[in-house]
Amino acid sequence: MAGILIYSDKDKLARELLTVAGLIADARGGEVKVACINNASQCQLLSAAGARVYKIENPAVLPADAANVAMALKEACGKLDCSIVLLSSDRRGRELAGRLAQVLGAGCLTDISAVKVEGEQIHCQRNALGGATVATQYIDGEKQVLAIVPRAFAPAPDRDGGSIDELQVEVPPSRIKLLEFRAKDSSSANIEEASVLVVAGQGLNSQEDLAAVESLAKKLGGELACSKPLATDKKWLPEDRVIGLSGKKCQPDLAVLLGISGQVQFTVGIRDARVIVAVNSDENAYIHQMADYSMVADLHQVVKELNNVLA
Ligand SMILES: Cc1cc2nc3c(=O)[nH]c(=O)nc-3n(C[C@H](O)[C@H](O)[C@H](O)COP(=O)(O)OP(=O)(O)OC[C@H]3O[C@@H](n4cnc5c(N)ncnc54)[C@H](O)[C@@H]3O)c2cc1C
């Protein structure tokens, strides 16, 4: 049985992929191997999690160039005899998945939130029809590229048995020229990886009210996120905080939704949260139906009282 190769440039997501790969390998066989590209510290971290790590050191492989990384992973698949590749379904991972599937001649599924092995088939759950339903799909073929939603699986814990070997890959020169790296500005947040999200919607009266919502998010140990109109129409928050079809798909342990009606283009991005709490002053708002706990109340009052209680 050919092996399973995993790759993510983000350490935590790579550990989550190790968990998924382990589930698949236990059920249908095949050795799990990890590609680490120009990332020595990640090699150490993943070998400490018991993984068989292949260290690719080649400055010609640019993480910012998905086509270039795809060529490196294609070569790794050939040399390591892997027919299944697991990637993370974040922004960069989704682009890489499509490009890698194309160069491998493989089938490709992204936004996978659950996996179950049935015989030889890997059944993958993913939102379909704009999030109105969950589809179970599998790739009919040996070569498969599967991109897994961040936080859908627990990161693999440390265990013995890991190893690190060097792997040489040759890639054509990247057609992208990297001019500079800039640190993200301090207002940016990785809402896909947050375990708690406090999400503001158009029920918020003014931009000034965001401070109290952000304060609540911090007190709960989480991040501030928003519905799309708050970022694209009102421009109160940057677009990297938008949840939904054209924003990010998040799976926090807790999502507190404030003044959000619950249109499907939004809910597709938060439906997989473990616990959803909604505050909306309209008792007929759809969001009350999908929430685990809901309050028909003025969000400003609720935020104020929660901030006082948690002070
Ligand atoms: C192709 C396409 C893609 C889209 N992608 C996205 C996406 O990725 N993400 C996204 O969010 N949207 C997306 N949208 C827009 C989406 O359809 C909705 O318009 C949007 O989600 C609505 O945002 P909202 O719930 O904040 O606002 P509204 O629908 O206006 O809801 C505001 C809610 O606040 C409540 N409210 C008002 N005052 C208070 C108060 N004082 N206290 C408590 N509650 C109050 C109201 O009862 C209402 O239910 C997309 C649309 C299209 C067509």
PDB file of C-alpha atoms and ligand atoms in Angstrom, residues 201-203 205 226-229 242-247 259-263 265-266 279-282 285 297-300, ligand 1:
ATOM      1  CA  GLY A 201     -22.683  41.606  13.231  1.00  0.00           C
ATOM      2  CA  GLN A 202     -24.703  44.487  11.842  1.00  0.00           C
ATOM      3  CA  GLY A 203     -26.749  44.634  15.045  1.00  0.00           C
ATOM      4  CA  ASN A 205     -24.783  50.284  16.732  1.00  0.00           C
ATOM      5  CA  CYS A 226     -17.275  39.726  12.270  1.00  0.00           C
ATOM      6  CA  SER A 227     -19.886  39.176   9.596  1.00  0.00           C
ATOM      7  CA  LYS A 228     -18.985  40.351   6.103  1.00  0.00           C
ATOM      8  CA  PRO A 229     -20.895  43.659   5.994  1.00  0.00           C
ATOM      9  CA  VAL A 242     -14.772  37.858   8.262  1.00  0.00           C
ATOM     10  CA  ILE A 243     -16.458  34.503   8.830  1.00  0.00           C
ATOM     11  CA  GLY A 244     -18.406  32.769   6.087  1.00  0.00           C
ATOM     12  CA  LEU A 245     -18.548  31.726   2.485  1.00  0.00           C
ATOM     13  CA  SER A 246     -16.270  34.505   1.284  1.00  0.00           C
ATOM     14  CA  GLY A 247     -14.481  34.746   4.627  1.00  0.00           C
ATOM     15  CA  GLY A 259     -26.321  40.915  16.364  1.00  0.00           C
ATOM     16  CA  ILE A 260     -26.084  38.434  13.510  1.00  0.00           C
ATOM     17  CA  SER A 261     -29.162  37.307  11.586  1.00  0.00           C
ATOM     18  CA  GLY A 262     -27.826  33.917  10.459  1.00  0.00           C
ATOM     19  CA  GLN A 263     -27.805  34.080   6.655  1.00  0.00           C
ATOM     20  CA  GLN A 265     -23.375  32.708   3.669  1.00  0.00           C
ATOM     21  CA  PHE A 266     -22.351  33.516   7.252  1.00  0.00           C
ATOM     22  CA  VAL A 279     -27.612  37.235  21.057  1.00  0.00           C
ATOM     23  CA  ASN A 280     -30.191  38.852  18.796  1.00  0.00           C
ATOM     24  CA  SER A 281     -33.002  41.231  19.684  1.00  0.00           C
ATOM     25  CA  ASP A 282     -35.324  39.730  17.052  1.00  0.00           C
ATOM     26  CA  ALA A 285     -33.940  35.700  13.661  1.00  0.00           C
ATOM     27  CA  ALA A 297     -31.769  40.648  24.002  1.00  0.00           C
ATOM     28  CA  ASP A 298     -29.957  43.856  23.167  1.00  0.00           C
ATOM     29  CA  LEU A 299     -26.369  42.844  22.483  1.00  0.00           C
ATOM     30  CA  HIS A 300     -24.952  46.076  23.904  1.00  0.00           C
TER      31      HIS A 300
HETATM   32  C1  LIG B   1     -21.984  35.642  -2.662  1.00  0.00           C
HETATM   33  C2  LIG B   1     -22.163  36.127  -1.245  1.00  0.00           C
HETATM   34  C3  LIG B   1     -21.198  35.835  -0.320  1.00  0.00           C
HETATM   35  C4  LIG B   1     -21.343  36.265   0.997  1.00  0.00           C
HETATM   36  N1  LIG B   1     -20.381  35.925   1.894  1.00  0.00           N
HETATM   37  C5  LIG B   1     -20.557  36.271   3.196  1.00  0.00           C
HETATM   38  C6  LIG B   1     -19.602  35.874   4.182  1.00  0.00           C
HETATM   39  O1  LIG B   1     -18.584  35.231   3.902  1.00  0.00           O
HETATM   40  N2  LIG B   1     -19.832  36.250   5.461  1.00  0.00           N
HETATM   41  C7  LIG B   1     -20.944  36.971   5.847  1.00  0.00           C
HETATM   42  O2  LIG B   1     -21.092  37.289   7.044  1.00  0.00           O
HETATM   43  N3  LIG B   1     -21.843  37.360   4.920  1.00  0.00           N
HETATM   44  C8  LIG B   1     -21.678  37.029   3.612  1.00  0.00           C
HETATM   45  N4  LIG B   1     -22.588  37.451   2.705  1.00  0.00           N
HETATM   46  C9  LIG B   1     -23.647  38.367   3.156  1.00  0.00           C
HETATM   47  C10 LIG B   1     -24.789  37.632   3.859  1.00  0.00           C
HETATM   48  O3  LIG B   1     -25.730  37.218   2.877  1.00  0.00           O
HETATM   49  C11 LIG B   1     -25.488  38.548   4.870  1.00  0.00           C
HETATM   50  O4  LIG B   1     -25.879  39.730   4.234  1.00  0.00           O
HETATM   51  C12 LIG B   1     -24.640  38.894   6.088  1.00  0.00           C
HETATM   52  O5  LIG B   1     -24.114  37.712   6.659  1.00  0.00           O
HETATM   53  C13 LIG B   1     -25.498  39.589   7.115  1.00  0.00           C
HETATM   54  O6  LIG B   1     -24.693  40.029   8.160  1.00  0.00           O
HETATM   55  P1  LIG B   1     -25.336  40.298   9.610  1.00  0.00           P
HETATM   56  O7  LIG B   1     -26.000  39.071  10.120  1.00  0.00           O
HETATM   57  O8  LIG B   1     -24.267  40.918  10.444  1.00  0.00           O
HETATM   58  O9  LIG B   1     -26.391  41.456   9.306  1.00  0.00           O
HETATM   59  P2  LIG B   1     -27.970  41.431   9.232  1.00  0.00           P
HETATM   60  O10 LIG B   1     -28.460  40.367   8.360  1.00  0.00           O
HETATM   61  O11 LIG B   1     -28.373  42.827   8.921  1.00  0.00           O
HETATM   62  O12 LIG B   1     -28.417  41.070  10.713  1.00  0.00           O
HETATM   63  C14 LIG B   1     -28.259  41.931  11.807  1.00  0.00           C
HETATM   64  C15 LIG B   1     -28.989  41.295  12.982  1.00  0.00           C
HETATM   65  O13 LIG B   1     -28.774  42.063  14.136  1.00  0.00           O
HETATM   66  C16 LIG B   1     -29.941  42.031  14.919  1.00  0.00           C
HETATM   67  N5  LIG B   1     -29.901  43.207  15.814  1.00  0.00           N
HETATM   68  C17 LIG B   1     -30.135  44.503  15.474  1.00  0.00           C
HETATM   69  N6  LIG B   1     -29.942  45.280  16.557  1.00  0.00           N
HETATM   70  C18 LIG B   1     -29.602  44.454  17.585  1.00  0.00           C
HETATM   71  C19 LIG B   1     -29.276  44.677  18.951  1.00  0.00           C
HETATM   72  N7  LIG B   1     -29.240  45.911  19.484  1.00  0.00           N
HETATM   73  N8  LIG B   1     -28.984  43.608  19.735  1.00  0.00           N
HETATM   74  C20 LIG B   1     -29.025  42.343  19.214  1.00  0.00           C
HETATM   75  N9  LIG B   1     -29.310  42.091  17.932  1.00  0.00           N
HETATM   76  C21 LIG B   1     -29.581  43.140  17.114  1.00  0.00           C
HETATM   77  C22 LIG B   1     -31.077  42.070  13.928  1.00  0.00           C
HETATM   78  O14 LIG B   1     -32.258  41.496  14.492  1.00  0.00           O
HETATM   79  C23 LIG B   1     -30.512  41.219  12.776  1.00  0.00           C
HETATM   80  O15 LIG B   1     -30.943  39.882  12.900  1.00  0.00           O
HETATM   81  C24 LIG B   1     -22.468  37.035   1.386  1.00  0.00           C
HETATM   82  C25 LIG B   1     -23.445  37.330   0.439  1.00  0.00           C
HETATM   83  C26 LIG B   1     -23.301  36.891  -0.851  1.00  0.00           C
HETATM   84  C27 LIG B   1     -24.375  37.217  -1.865  1.00  0.00           C
END
